[in-house]
Coordinates of C-alpha atoms and ligand atoms in Angstrom, one line a residue:
M256 CA -87.4 59.4 -42.0
T257 CA -89.9 56.6 -41.4
I258 CA -90.1 53.2 -43.0
A259 CA -93.7 52.4 -44.0
Y260 CA -95.2 49.4 -45.6
I261 CA -98.2 49.8 -47.9
G262 CA -100.7 47.1 -49.1
L263 CA -101.9 47.5 -52.7
G264 CA -105.0 45.8 -53.9
S265 CA -107.3 45.8 -56.9
N266 CA -110.1 43.6 -58.4
L267 CA -111.9 46.0 -60.8
D268 CA -111.1 47.6 -64.1
S269 CA -110.8 51.3 -63.5
N270 CA -112.7 52.2 -66.7
L271 CA -111.0 55.6 -66.8
P272 CA -111.9 57.7 -69.9
G273 CA -110.0 56.6 -72.9
K274 CA -108.5 53.5 -71.3
I275 CA -109.6 50.4 -69.4
N276 CA -107.1 49.4 -66.8
S277 CA -107.1 45.9 -65.5
P278 CA -106.4 45.1 -61.8
K279 CA -102.8 44.3 -62.6
E280 CA -102.4 47.5 -64.5
N281 CA -104.0 49.4 -61.7
I282 CA -101.3 48.1 -59.3
L283 CA -98.5 48.9 -61.6
S284 CA -99.9 52.4 -62.3
A285 CA -100.4 52.9 -58.5
K286 CA -96.7 52.1 -58.0
E287 CA -95.7 54.8 -60.5
A288 CA -98.1 57.3 -58.8
I289 CA -96.7 56.5 -55.3
S290 CA -93.2 57.1 -56.5
T291 CA -94.2 60.8 -57.2
I292 CA -95.5 61.4 -53.6
E293 CA -93.5 64.3 -52.0
S294 CA -90.8 63.4 -49.5
T295 CA -91.3 59.7 -50.2
T296 CA -89.2 57.1 -51.9
I297 CA -90.2 53.5 -52.8
L298 CA -87.4 51.2 -51.5
S299 CA -88.9 47.9 -52.8
V300 CA -92.1 46.3 -54.1
S301 CA -93.1 42.6 -53.8
S302 CA -94.2 40.4 -56.7
L303 CA -97.9 40.7 -57.7
Y304 CA -100.1 38.0 -56.1
Q305 CA -103.5 36.8 -57.2
S306 CA -106.1 35.5 -54.7
K307 CA -109.8 34.8 -54.2
P308 CA -111.6 37.6 -52.4
V309 CA -111.8 37.6 -48.7
G310 CA -115.3 38.6 -47.8
P311 CA -118.2 38.6 -50.3
Q312 CA -117.5 36.0 -53.0
N313 CA -119.6 37.8 -55.7
Q314 CA -116.6 39.7 -56.9
G315 CA -113.5 39.0 -59.0
D316 CA -110.1 37.8 -57.9
Y317 CA -107.7 40.4 -56.4
I318 CA -104.2 41.4 -57.4
N319 CA -102.2 42.4 -54.3
A320 CA -98.7 43.6 -53.5
V321 CA -96.8 45.2 -50.7
A322 CA -94.4 48.2 -51.1
K323 CA -91.7 49.4 -48.7
L324 CA -91.4 53.2 -48.5
E325 CA -89.2 55.7 -46.8
T326 CA -91.0 58.9 -46.0
N327 CA -90.7 62.2 -44.3
L328 CA -94.4 62.7 -44.2
A329 CA -96.5 62.1 -41.1
A330 CA -98.8 59.1 -41.3
T331 CA -101.9 61.2 -41.9
D332 CA -100.2 63.1 -44.7
L333 CA -99.1 59.9 -46.3
L334 CA -102.7 58.6 -46.0
N335 CA -104.0 61.8 -47.7
S336 CA -101.5 61.3 -50.6
L337 CA -102.5 57.6 -50.9
Q338 CA -106.2 58.5 -51.0
D339 CA -105.4 61.0 -53.8
V340 CA -103.8 58.1 -55.8
E341 CA -106.9 55.9 -55.1
N342 CA -109.2 58.6 -56.4
E343 CA -107.1 59.2 -59.5
H344 CA -107.6 55.5 -60.2
G345 CA -111.4 55.8 -60.1
R346 CA -111.9 54.6 -56.5
K347 CA -115.5 54.9 -55.4
R348 CA -116.2 54.6 -51.7
E349 CA -119.3 52.3 -51.8
E350 CA -119.9 48.9 -50.5
H351 CA -118.1 47.7 -47.4
W352 CA -115.8 44.8 -48.3
G353 CA -116.9 45.2 -52.0
A354 CA -114.9 45.3 -55.2
R355 CA -112.5 48.2 -55.7
T356 CA -110.3 49.6 -58.5
L357 CA -107.5 50.4 -56.0
D358 CA -107.0 50.0 -52.3
L359 CA -103.9 51.5 -50.7
D360 CA -103.5 50.7 -46.9
I361 CA -100.8 51.8 -44.6
L362 CA -99.9 48.5 -43.0
L363 CA -97.0 49.6 -40.8
F364 CA -95.5 53.0 -40.1
G365 CA -92.1 52.8 -38.4
G366 CA -92.6 50.9 -35.1
Q367 CA -95.6 53.0 -34.3
I368 CA -99.0 52.0 -33.0
I369 CA -101.6 54.5 -34.2
Q370 CA -105.3 54.5 -33.4
N371 CA -107.4 57.4 -34.5
K372 CA -110.6 58.1 -36.5
R373 CA -108.8 57.6 -39.9
L374 CA -106.0 55.2 -39.1
T375 CA -105.4 51.9 -37.3
I376 CA -101.7 50.9 -37.6
P377 CA -100.7 48.1 -37.6
H378 CA -103.6 47.5 -40.0
K379 CA -106.4 45.5 -38.2
E380 CA -106.5 42.5 -40.5
L381 CA -102.8 42.4 -41.3
C382 CA -102.1 39.2 -39.3
N383 CA -105.1 37.2 -40.8
R384 CA -104.5 37.8 -44.5
S385 CA -102.1 35.7 -46.6
F386 CA -102.3 38.3 -49.4
V387 CA -100.6 40.8 -47.1
L388 CA -98.3 38.6 -45.0
V389 CA -96.8 36.6 -48.0
P390 CA -95.7 39.7 -50.0
L391 CA -94.5 41.4 -46.8
M392 CA -92.5 38.3 -45.9
E393 CA -91.1 38.3 -49.5
I394 CA -89.6 41.9 -49.2
E395 CA -89.0 41.9 -45.4
P396 CA -88.5 38.5 -43.9
E397 CA -87.2 39.9 -40.6
C398 CA -90.2 42.2 -40.2
I399 CA -91.7 42.6 -36.7
I400 CA -95.4 43.7 -36.4
P401 CA -95.7 45.8 -33.3
G402 CA -97.8 44.0 -30.7
K403 CA -98.2 40.9 -32.9
G404 CA -94.8 39.3 -33.6
K405 CA -92.6 38.2 -36.5
V406 CA -94.1 38.1 -40.0
S407 CA -92.2 34.8 -40.5
D408 CA -94.2 33.3 -37.6
L409 CA -97.5 34.9 -38.5
V410 CA -97.3 33.7 -42.1
L411 CA -97.3 30.1 -40.9
N412 CA -100.9 30.5 -39.5
V413 CA -102.7 31.7 -42.7
D414 CA -104.0 29.6 -45.6
K415 CA -101.8 30.2 -48.7
T416 CA -103.3 27.7 -51.0
E417 CA -105.3 30.2 -53.1
L418 CA -102.5 32.6 -53.5
K419 CA -100.3 32.7 -56.6
V420 CA -97.7 35.0 -58.1
V421 CA -98.8 36.4 -61.4
Ligands
ROI886 N1 -109.5 40.0 -50.7 C1 -108.3 39.8 -51.3 N2 -108.0 38.6 -51.7 N3 -107.5 40.9 -51.5 C2 -107.8 42.2 -51.1 O1 -107.0 43.1 -51.3 C3 -109.0 42.4 -50.4 N4 -109.4 43.6 -50.0 C4 -110.6 43.8 -49.4 C5 -111.5 42.7 -49.1 C6 -112.9 43.0 -49.7 C7 -111.7 42.5 -47.6 N5 -111.1 41.4 -49.6 C8 -109.9 41.2 -50.3 O2 -110.9 45.0 -48.9

């Protein structure tokens, strides 16, 4: 069993046939979909947070959350399942740092440091982003980020003014 933390993000309607899902609905629906991944249980999910985009500003505000999972899958298999969920939510792999219907990132996977073609864990930008650190801190205040330190220390160094619970 491995404890993993996943970042969820959305700032686009998914426009799926027959329904238009807002960013907030995309996150809630992703949570349901993640709960059906084999050999994986959701232990907790943070509040939903709204923030201005990091990167190009010509896109809408994001809704973000962090989920804590327990899984028997290997990191790559968990990634495959998360990418299936992204695709089911109309994810298109287009512009770098552009708007997206659903982004699911493995932030932490046990205490492991993983670096390969598909995965960098801990996630590269984890320590710079209030929309990740604040929800992570909410569900796991004692969390240690391998090679980086305590989430409770890291969260002090990021700008939280534009972040609000929705
Ligand atoms: N900005 C915010 N606020 N939230 C995100 O989830 C997010 N994801 C991204 C980029 C485009 C870097 N900006 C973001 O991938």
